[in-house]
Amino acid sequence: MIGLGTVSCLRYPDLVTMPEARALYDVALIRLALHLVLVAAFVLGMVSIVLRQNKVLGFIALACVLLAAVLGGSHAQDQLQHHSDVYLGLDYFLLNLVFMGLVFVPIERVLGKREQPIFRAEWREDLLYFLVASLLVQALTYLSLAPALTILHHTDWAGLRQMVGSQPVLVQFVEIMFLTDLVQYGMHRSFHRLPFLWNFHAVHHSAKTMDWLASSRMHFVEIVCLRGITVIPMYVLGFSQPALYAYLLFVYLLSAFVHSNLRINFGFLERLLVSPRYHHWHHAIEKEAIDVNFAVHFPVLDWLFGTYYLPADGRWPGGYGLADNPVPAGFLKQFVYPFFRKRTAVEVAGTSTESQGGAV
Ligand SMILES: [Zn+2]
Ligand SMILES: [Zn+2]
């Protein structure tokens, strides 16, 4: 599928690749890698058909290779005559998947906290979230930056921005971490407290298995709200580009990391910086872990606002997800769920609280 996706990128670059990235690609190298991927996919597909009782996966692989070959394989050429301003980030998805898979799959195999297969329950749903968020990178970036750009447009804080942007990059990096975490904390807690917002965030909490891929399960509306608000301090206060890019790369890896299935013991560092165990408790099924650990960088924020929870004995949660499983399975059902969710009898009676719907 990665090979077929890459062929599509070579045939329709204007439609399915990011304009900023196009100039950076070494196309000759990509064609060579693509050729190897297609040959490997063909061989592995054949081996799968011979060895496995279930032949479906093997035939899907062969069908993908065949289609990729028909479309030109590693020699595929640009078929578009017209320039397009709208694009899908298929290249972004493929690079994301290969990079994250290469980083996280091996370390989760070696250092996994729980015994769970790579293709665990609901992996298709989570991969679809990953695919859709990557494909819609243009729309997401536009919507996420809109509030910050509006504020920038209506303010004139040149002095302040000059001062902030001229600090050492490391200082700026820590400042961005702290400010975004503070804003994120408020937003995240609102998502838990306000019933309407909770319906969107419940989708993220409906994951019953935690690994790097579970971090992508997030409703489109939540992604836009969360990114829209967290980028405000980053862009409005004038942080320099190196600090911004370093932080964006860091937070990209961190969100997968804190969801990942890793048993690494961070000792006292766990109290200073958010670790997988810390965020896993945010997703825990246990009653004592309802509405705790909202921070994504500094646990001190939860400690200050009274929502800190990290058992000193190094325990991990017994399970993940939501009591009563209110969120349906499947990407599309989860997309419409917040808009059409029926209120429960308890909420109608007006007794809904921060732990609305049994948020755990
Ligand atoms: Zn949450
Ligand atoms: Zn999470």
Tab-separated table of C-alpha atoms and ligand atoms in Angstrom:
chain	number	residue	atom	x	y	z
A	1	MET	CA	0.000	0.000	0.000
A	2	ILE	CA	2.951	2.313	0.716
A	3	GLY	CA	4.285	1.484	-2.765
A	4	LEU	CA	0.918	2.156	-4.399
A	5	GLY	CA	0.632	5.446	-2.469
A	6	THR	CA	4.118	6.476	-3.641
A	7	VAL	CA	3.210	5.738	-7.275
A	8	SER	CA	0.141	7.966	-6.822
A	9	CYS	CA	2.416	10.730	-5.508
A	10	LEU	CA	4.629	10.428	-8.619
A	11	ARG	CA	1.625	10.481	-10.987
A	12	TYR	CA	-0.360	13.274	-9.343
A	13	PRO	CA	2.168	15.362	-7.390
A	14	ASP	CA	0.059	18.514	-7.520
A	15	LEU	CA	-2.927	16.760	-6.003
A	16	VAL	CA	-1.481	14.469	-3.352
A	17	THR	CA	1.819	15.963	-2.179
A	18	MET	CA	2.671	19.018	-0.102
A	19	PRO	CA	4.033	21.905	-2.206
A	20	GLU	CA	6.559	22.841	0.521
A	21	ALA	CA	7.977	19.325	0.499
A	22	ARG	CA	8.081	18.714	-3.284
A	23	ALA	CA	11.264	20.667	-3.807
A	24	LEU	CA	13.033	18.675	-1.083
A	25	TYR	CA	12.441	15.208	-2.485
A	26	ASP	CA	15.236	13.280	-4.158
A	27	VAL	CA	13.036	11.717	-6.840
A	28	ALA	CA	15.746	9.341	-8.151
A	29	LEU	CA	16.215	7.904	-4.654
A	30	ILE	CA	12.456	7.638	-4.138
A	31	ARG	CA	12.108	5.717	-7.425
A	32	LEU	CA	14.835	3.284	-6.367
A	33	ALA	CA	13.227	2.752	-2.927
A	34	LEU	CA	9.824	2.360	-4.592
A	35	HIS	CA	11.183	-0.298	-6.931
A	36	LEU	CA	12.561	-2.277	-3.963
A	37	VAL	CA	9.295	-1.864	-2.036
A	38	LEU	CA	7.211	-3.167	-4.962
A	39	VAL	CA	9.519	-6.162	-5.523
A	40	ALA	CA	9.464	-6.945	-1.781
A	41	ALA	CA	5.675	-6.575	-1.675
A	42	PHE	CA	5.316	-9.020	-4.581
A	43	VAL	CA	7.641	-11.594	-2.997
A	44	LEU	CA	6.096	-11.262	0.486
A	45	GLY	CA	2.595	-11.422	-0.993
A	46	MET	CA	3.474	-14.705	-2.731
A	47	VAL	CA	5.028	-16.099	0.457
A	48	SER	CA	1.913	-15.078	2.385
A	49	ILE	CA	-0.359	-16.853	-0.110
A	50	VAL	CA	1.728	-20.027	0.089
A	51	LEU	CA	2.099	-20.138	3.878
A	52	ARG	CA	-1.054	-18.604	5.334
A	53	GLN	CA	-4.386	-20.378	5.506
A	54	ASN	CA	-6.129	-17.056	4.960
A	55	LYS	CA	-5.082	-15.851	1.501
A	56	VAL	CA	-6.765	-12.426	1.641
A	57	LEU	CA	-3.740	-10.391	2.773
A	58	GLY	CA	-1.460	-11.976	0.171
A	59	PHE	CA	-3.892	-11.289	-2.654
A	60	ILE	CA	-4.418	-7.695	-1.473
A	61	ALA	CA	-0.637	-7.214	-1.632
A	62	LEU	CA	-0.448	-8.658	-5.155
A	63	ALA	CA	-3.397	-6.526	-6.284
A	64	CYS	CA	-1.648	-3.397	-4.933
A	65	VAL	CA	1.595	-4.301	-6.738
A	66	LEU	CA	-0.314	-4.987	-9.959
A	67	LEU	CA	-2.184	-1.688	-9.762
A	68	ALA	CA	1.053	0.175	-8.930
A	69	ALA	CA	2.711	-1.456	-11.977
A	70	VAL	CA	-0.209	-0.524	-14.252
A	71	LEU	CA	0.082	3.072	-13.048
A	72	GLY	CA	3.736	3.129	-14.046
A	73	GLY	CA	5.496	1.608	-11.022
A	74	SER	CA	8.820	3.226	-10.227
A	75	HIS	CA	8.767	4.925	-13.670
A	76	ALA	CA	5.428	6.679	-13.072
A	77	GLN	CA	5.332	10.191	-14.529
A	78	ASP	CA	3.366	13.311	-13.634
A	79	GLN	CA	-0.004	12.999	-15.413
A	80	LEU	CA	-1.447	16.369	-14.446
A	81	GLN	CA	-1.625	19.190	-16.945
A	82	HIS	CA	-3.103	21.764	-14.595
A	83	HIS	CA	-1.827	23.256	-11.400
A	84	SER	CA	-3.964	22.715	-8.312
A	85	ASP	CA	-4.056	24.900	-5.198
A	86	VAL	CA	-5.805	22.247	-3.158
A	87	TYR	CA	-3.855	19.133	-2.260
A	88	LEU	CA	-4.000	16.055	-0.046
A	89	GLY	CA	-0.990	15.160	2.082
A	90	LEU	CA	-0.566	11.586	0.840
A	91	ASP	CA	3.217	12.011	0.878
A	92	TYR	CA	2.923	13.353	4.420
A	93	PHE	CA	0.972	10.238	5.437
A	94	LEU	CA	3.456	7.836	3.829
A	95	LEU	CA	6.475	9.555	5.378
A	96	ASN	CA	4.695	9.765	8.727
A	97	LEU	CA	3.787	6.107	8.663
A	98	VAL	CA	7.226	4.876	7.622
A	99	PHE	CA	9.036	7.154	10.088
A	100	MET	CA	6.758	6.548	13.092
A	101	GLY	CA	6.541	2.838	12.330
A	102	LEU	CA	10.332	2.544	12.137
A	103	VAL	CA	10.769	4.462	15.400
A	104	PHE	CA	7.982	3.100	17.575
A	105	VAL	CA	7.197	-0.446	16.400
A	106	PRO	CA	10.674	-1.851	17.264
A	107	ILE	CA	10.919	-0.134	20.657
A	108	GLU	CA	7.393	-1.188	21.593
A	109	ARG	CA	8.301	-4.789	20.662
A	110	VAL	CA	11.412	-4.721	22.840
A	111	LEU	CA	10.273	-2.504	25.715
A	112	GLY	CA	6.499	-3.022	25.648
A	113	LYS	CA	4.667	-2.749	28.957
A	114	ARG	CA	1.881	-5.043	27.756
A	115	GLU	CA	1.994	-8.071	25.518
A	116	GLN	CA	-0.015	-6.910	22.531
A	117	PRO	CA	0.341	-7.527	18.816
A	118	ILE	CA	1.279	-4.698	16.409
A	119	PHE	CA	-2.041	-5.229	14.623
A	120	ARG	CA	-4.075	-5.108	17.825
A	121	ALA	CA	-7.824	-4.587	18.156
A	122	GLU	CA	-9.109	-1.465	16.353
A	123	TRP	CA	-5.790	-0.786	14.588
A	124	ARG	CA	-7.661	-0.154	11.339
A	125	GLU	CA	-9.759	2.613	12.904
A	126	ASP	CA	-6.702	4.296	14.415
A	127	LEU	CA	-4.753	4.009	11.171
A	128	LEU	CA	-7.694	5.602	9.364
A	129	TYR	CA	-7.547	8.543	11.808
A	130	PHE	CA	-3.829	8.766	11.037
A	131	LEU	CA	-4.535	8.672	7.275
A	132	VAL	CA	-7.346	11.248	7.308
A	133	ALA	CA	-5.478	13.728	9.545
A	134	SER	CA	-2.422	13.430	7.259
A	135	LEU	CA	-4.388	13.749	4.011
A	136	LEU	CA	-6.188	16.816	5.332
A	137	VAL	CA	-2.954	18.493	6.392
A	138	GLN	CA	-3.718	21.565	4.266
A	139	ALA	CA	-7.184	22.157	5.743
A	140	LEU	CA	-5.977	21.387	9.275
A	141	THR	CA	-3.042	23.781	9.000
A	142	TYR	CA	-5.265	26.520	7.603
A	143	LEU	CA	-7.905	26.135	10.321
A	144	SER	CA	-5.367	25.723	13.131
A	145	LEU	CA	-3.476	28.871	12.190
A	146	ALA	CA	-6.554	31.021	11.578
A	147	PRO	CA	-7.050	32.269	15.194
A	148	ALA	CA	-3.331	33.044	15.674
A	149	LEU	CA	-3.082	34.846	12.319
A	150	THR	CA	-6.201	36.894	13.117
A	151	ILE	CA	-4.677	38.015	16.417
A	152	LEU	CA	-1.360	38.748	14.687
A	153	HIS	CA	-3.187	40.846	12.115
A	154	HIS	CA	-4.899	42.996	14.730
A	155	THR	CA	-2.012	43.535	17.120
A	156	ASP	CA	1.184	45.483	16.893
A	157	TRP	CA	3.562	44.121	19.473
A	158	ALA	CA	6.752	44.478	17.458
A	159	GLY	CA	8.838	45.329	20.550
A	160	LEU	CA	7.636	42.342	22.543
A	161	ARG	CA	7.989	39.976	19.574
A	162	GLN	CA	11.498	41.222	18.874
A	163	MET	CA	12.434	40.632	22.529
A	164	VAL	CA	10.903	37.124	22.646
A	165	GLY	CA	12.413	36.063	19.316
A	166	SER	CA	15.919	37.212	20.228
A	167	GLN	CA	16.271	34.991	23.294
A	168	PRO	CA	18.415	31.824	23.094
A	169	VAL	CA	16.554	29.076	21.199
A	170	LEU	CA	16.615	26.699	24.176
A	171	VAL	CA	14.999	29.325	26.430
A	172	GLN	CA	12.336	29.958	23.779
A	173	PHE	CA	11.775	26.219	23.457
A	174	VAL	CA	11.078	25.828	27.200
A	175	GLU	CA	8.859	28.925	27.166
A	176	ILE	CA	6.841	27.514	24.258
A	177	MET	CA	6.512	24.213	26.130
A	178	PHE	CA	5.227	25.933	29.221
A	179	LEU	CA	2.837	28.345	27.487
A	180	THR	CA	1.342	25.756	25.143
A	181	ASP	CA	0.928	23.323	28.014
A	182	LEU	CA	-0.860	25.958	30.072
A	183	VAL	CA	-3.256	26.749	27.226
A	184	GLN	CA	-3.613	23.055	26.387
A	185	TYR	CA	-4.395	22.291	30.045
A	186	GLY	CA	-7.309	24.759	30.043
A	187	MET	CA	-8.649	23.503	26.751
A	188	HIS	CA	-8.221	19.849	27.635
A	189	ARG	CA	-9.996	20.327	30.955
A	190	SER	CA	-12.841	22.159	29.188
A	191	PHE	CA	-13.146	19.174	26.874
A	192	HIS	CA	-13.710	17.043	29.950
A	193	ARG	CA	-15.990	19.469	31.784
A	194	LEU	CA	-18.358	20.778	29.111
A	195	PRO	CA	-20.783	18.092	27.925
A	196	PHE	CA	-20.836	19.271	24.296
A	197	LEU	CA	-17.044	19.322	24.070
A	198	TRP	CA	-16.747	16.058	25.980
A	199	ASN	CA	-18.642	14.259	23.215
A	200	PHE	CA	-15.794	15.099	20.830
A	201	HIS	CA	-13.029	14.256	23.286
A	202	ALA	CA	-14.743	10.976	24.292
A	203	VAL	CA	-13.654	9.656	20.894
A	204	HIS	CA	-9.992	9.995	21.941
A	205	HIS	CA	-10.750	8.322	25.276
A	206	SER	CA	-12.639	5.444	23.661
A	207	ALA	CA	-9.340	3.738	22.732
A	208	LYS	CA	-9.060	0.504	24.684
A	209	THR	CA	-5.500	-0.218	23.602
A	210	MET	CA	-2.637	2.175	24.127
A	211	ASP	CA	0.245	2.396	21.699
A	212	TRP	CA	1.827	5.061	19.449
A	213	LEU	CA	-1.012	4.734	16.931
A	214	ALA	CA	-3.726	5.366	19.554
A	215	SER	CA	-2.577	9.004	19.713
A	216	SER	CA	-4.103	9.608	16.261
A	217	ARG	CA	-7.636	8.722	17.393
A	218	MET	CA	-8.956	12.252	17.719
A	219	HIS	CA	-12.088	13.870	16.336
A	220	PHE	CA	-11.437	16.434	13.588
A	221	VAL	CA	-13.210	19.162	15.615
A	222	GLU	CA	-10.984	18.481	18.610
A	223	ILE	CA	-7.806	18.612	16.513
A	224	VAL	CA	-8.792	22.013	15.127
A	225	CYS	CA	-9.795	23.424	18.552
A	226	LEU	CA	-6.731	22.095	20.333
A	227	ARG	CA	-4.210	23.130	17.687
A	228	GLY	CA	-5.995	26.421	17.070
A	229	ILE	CA	-5.602	27.439	20.687
A	230	THR	CA	-2.129	26.023	21.378
A	231	VAL	CA	-0.479	27.740	18.428
A	232	ILE	CA	-1.705	31.161	19.583
A	233	PRO	CA	1.118	31.785	22.104
A	234	MET	CA	3.648	30.239	19.714
A	235	TYR	CA	2.877	32.551	16.806
A	236	VAL	CA	1.523	35.666	18.494
A	237	LEU	CA	4.410	36.208	20.897
A	238	GLY	CA	7.051	36.176	18.171
A	239	PHE	CA	9.070	33.043	18.905
A	240	SER	CA	11.784	32.474	16.299
A	241	GLN	CA	11.429	29.863	13.551
A	242	PRO	CA	14.160	27.491	14.833
A	243	ALA	CA	12.428	27.362	18.243
A	244	LEU	CA	9.007	26.863	16.637
A	245	TYR	CA	10.153	24.075	14.307
A	246	ALA	CA	12.091	22.341	17.085
A	247	TYR	CA	9.002	22.428	19.291
A	248	LEU	CA	6.665	21.195	16.521
A	249	LEU	CA	8.962	18.226	15.848
A	250	PHE	CA	9.217	17.543	19.584
A	251	VAL	CA	5.462	17.641	20.183
A	252	TYR	CA	4.847	15.478	17.095
A	253	LEU	CA	7.047	12.744	18.552
A	254	LEU	CA	5.860	13.341	22.113
A	255	SER	CA	2.171	12.796	21.436
A	256	ALA	CA	2.936	9.339	20.009
A	257	PHE	CA	5.444	8.689	22.794
A	258	VAL	CA	3.104	9.407	25.747
A	259	HIS	CA	0.500	7.037	24.288
A	260	SER	CA	3.031	4.344	23.424
A	261	ASN	CA	3.207	0.959	25.078
A	262	LEU	CA	6.592	1.443	26.792
A	263	ARG	CA	7.664	0.272	30.212
A	264	ILE	CA	10.735	2.519	30.506
A	265	ASN	CA	11.162	3.690	34.088
A	266	PHE	CA	11.873	7.426	34.210
A	267	GLY	CA	12.432	7.599	37.999
A	268	PHE	CA	12.185	11.086	39.461
A	269	LEU	CA	11.971	12.593	35.929
A	270	GLU	CA	8.407	11.263	35.806
A	271	ARG	CA	7.398	13.997	38.243
A	272	LEU	CA	8.985	16.753	36.144
A	273	LEU	CA	7.997	15.729	32.621
A	274	VAL	CA	4.995	13.835	31.301
A	275	SER	CA	5.851	10.169	30.644
A	276	PRO	CA	3.851	7.357	29.013
A	277	ARG	CA	2.748	6.105	32.477
A	278	TYR	CA	1.521	9.608	33.355
A	279	HIS	CA	-0.634	9.958	30.252
A	280	HIS	CA	-1.749	6.323	30.430
A	281	TRP	CA	-3.324	7.176	33.803
A	282	HIS	CA	-5.247	9.925	32.005
A	283	HIS	CA	-6.783	7.156	29.857
A	284	ALA	CA	-7.187	4.688	32.739
A	285	ILE	CA	-10.372	2.754	33.419
A	286	GLU	CA	-9.883	3.033	37.218
A	287	LYS	CA	-12.355	5.243	39.106
A	288	GLU	CA	-9.633	7.079	41.041
A	289	ALA	CA	-8.143	8.231	37.721
A	290	ILE	CA	-11.214	10.096	36.441
A	291	ASP	CA	-10.331	13.607	35.202
A	292	VAL	CA	-6.648	13.608	36.166
A	293	ASN	CA	-3.345	14.331	34.397
A	294	PHE	CA	-4.456	16.891	31.809
A	295	ALA	CA	-0.937	18.261	31.238
A	296	VAL	CA	1.079	17.045	28.256
A	297	HIS	CA	4.466	18.482	29.250
A	298	PHE	CA	4.698	19.468	32.897
A	299	PRO	CA	2.926	17.449	35.645
A	300	VAL	CA	3.386	20.493	37.916
A	301	LEU	CA	0.350	22.049	36.184
A	302	ASP	CA	-1.854	19.178	37.357
A	303	TRP	CA	-0.285	19.421	40.784
A	304	LEU	CA	-1.053	23.176	40.953
A	305	PHE	CA	-4.658	22.761	39.801
A	306	GLY	CA	-5.394	19.666	41.883
A	307	THR	CA	-5.622	17.071	39.110
A	308	TYR	CA	-2.322	15.235	39.635
A	309	TYR	CA	-2.446	11.437	39.880
A	310	LEU	CA	0.561	9.150	39.688
A	311	PRO	CA	0.754	6.168	42.079
A	312	ALA	CA	4.123	6.207	43.833
A	313	ASP	CA	4.478	2.419	43.600
A	314	GLY	CA	5.046	2.575	39.837
A	315	ARG	CA	1.677	0.939	39.074
A	316	TRP	CA	0.132	1.118	35.596
A	317	PRO	CA	-3.609	1.266	34.898
A	318	GLY	CA	-5.511	-2.018	34.721
A	319	GLY	CA	-7.165	-1.018	31.443
A	320	TYR	CA	-8.149	1.856	29.174
A	321	GLY	CA	-11.337	3.265	27.721
A	322	LEU	CA	-14.673	4.568	28.922
A	323	ALA	CA	-17.127	3.057	31.370
A	324	ASP	CA	-20.235	1.781	29.536
A	325	ASN	CA	-18.480	2.233	26.138
A	326	PRO	CA	-20.680	5.166	25.013
A	327	VAL	CA	-18.706	5.782	21.793
A	328	PRO	CA	-19.578	3.472	18.859
A	329	ALA	CA	-16.889	1.581	16.970
A	330	GLY	CA	-15.828	2.743	13.507
A	331	PHE	CA	-14.473	5.967	12.071
A	332	LEU	CA	-17.656	7.349	10.488
A	333	LYS	CA	-19.893	6.512	13.431
A	334	GLN	CA	-17.392	8.211	15.719
A	335	PHE	CA	-17.297	11.247	13.447
A	336	VAL	CA	-21.061	11.833	13.692
A	337	TYR	CA	-21.374	10.629	17.310
A	338	PRO	CA	-20.805	14.042	18.991
A	339	PHE	CA	-23.402	15.737	16.781
A	340	PHE	CA	-26.192	13.234	17.277
A	341	ARG	CA	-25.439	11.676	20.633
A	342	LYS	CA	-28.557	11.084	22.674
A	343	ARG	CA	-28.451	12.437	26.218
A	344	THR	CA	-28.598	9.865	28.966
A	345	ALA	CA	-31.317	9.898	31.645
A	346	VAL	CA	-28.783	11.122	34.222
A	347	GLU	CA	-27.806	14.148	32.123
A	348	VAL	CA	-31.427	15.017	31.364
A	349	ALA	CA	-32.020	15.110	35.122
A	350	GLY	CA	-29.290	17.754	35.260
A	351	THR	CA	-26.754	15.867	37.298
A	352	SER	CA	-23.966	15.701	34.752
A	353	THR	CA	-20.612	16.702	36.187
A	354	GLU	CA	-17.037	16.958	35.070
A	355	SER	CA	-16.933	13.180	34.785
A	356	GLN	CA	-19.752	13.439	32.295
A	357	GLY	CA	-20.821	10.148	30.792
A	358	GLY	CA	-18.322	8.309	32.975
A	359	ALA	CA	-15.190	9.919	31.617
A	360	VAL	CA	-12.253	7.848	32.671
B	1	ZN	ZN	-8.602	13.772	28.028
B	2	ZN	ZN	-4.372	10.765	25.070
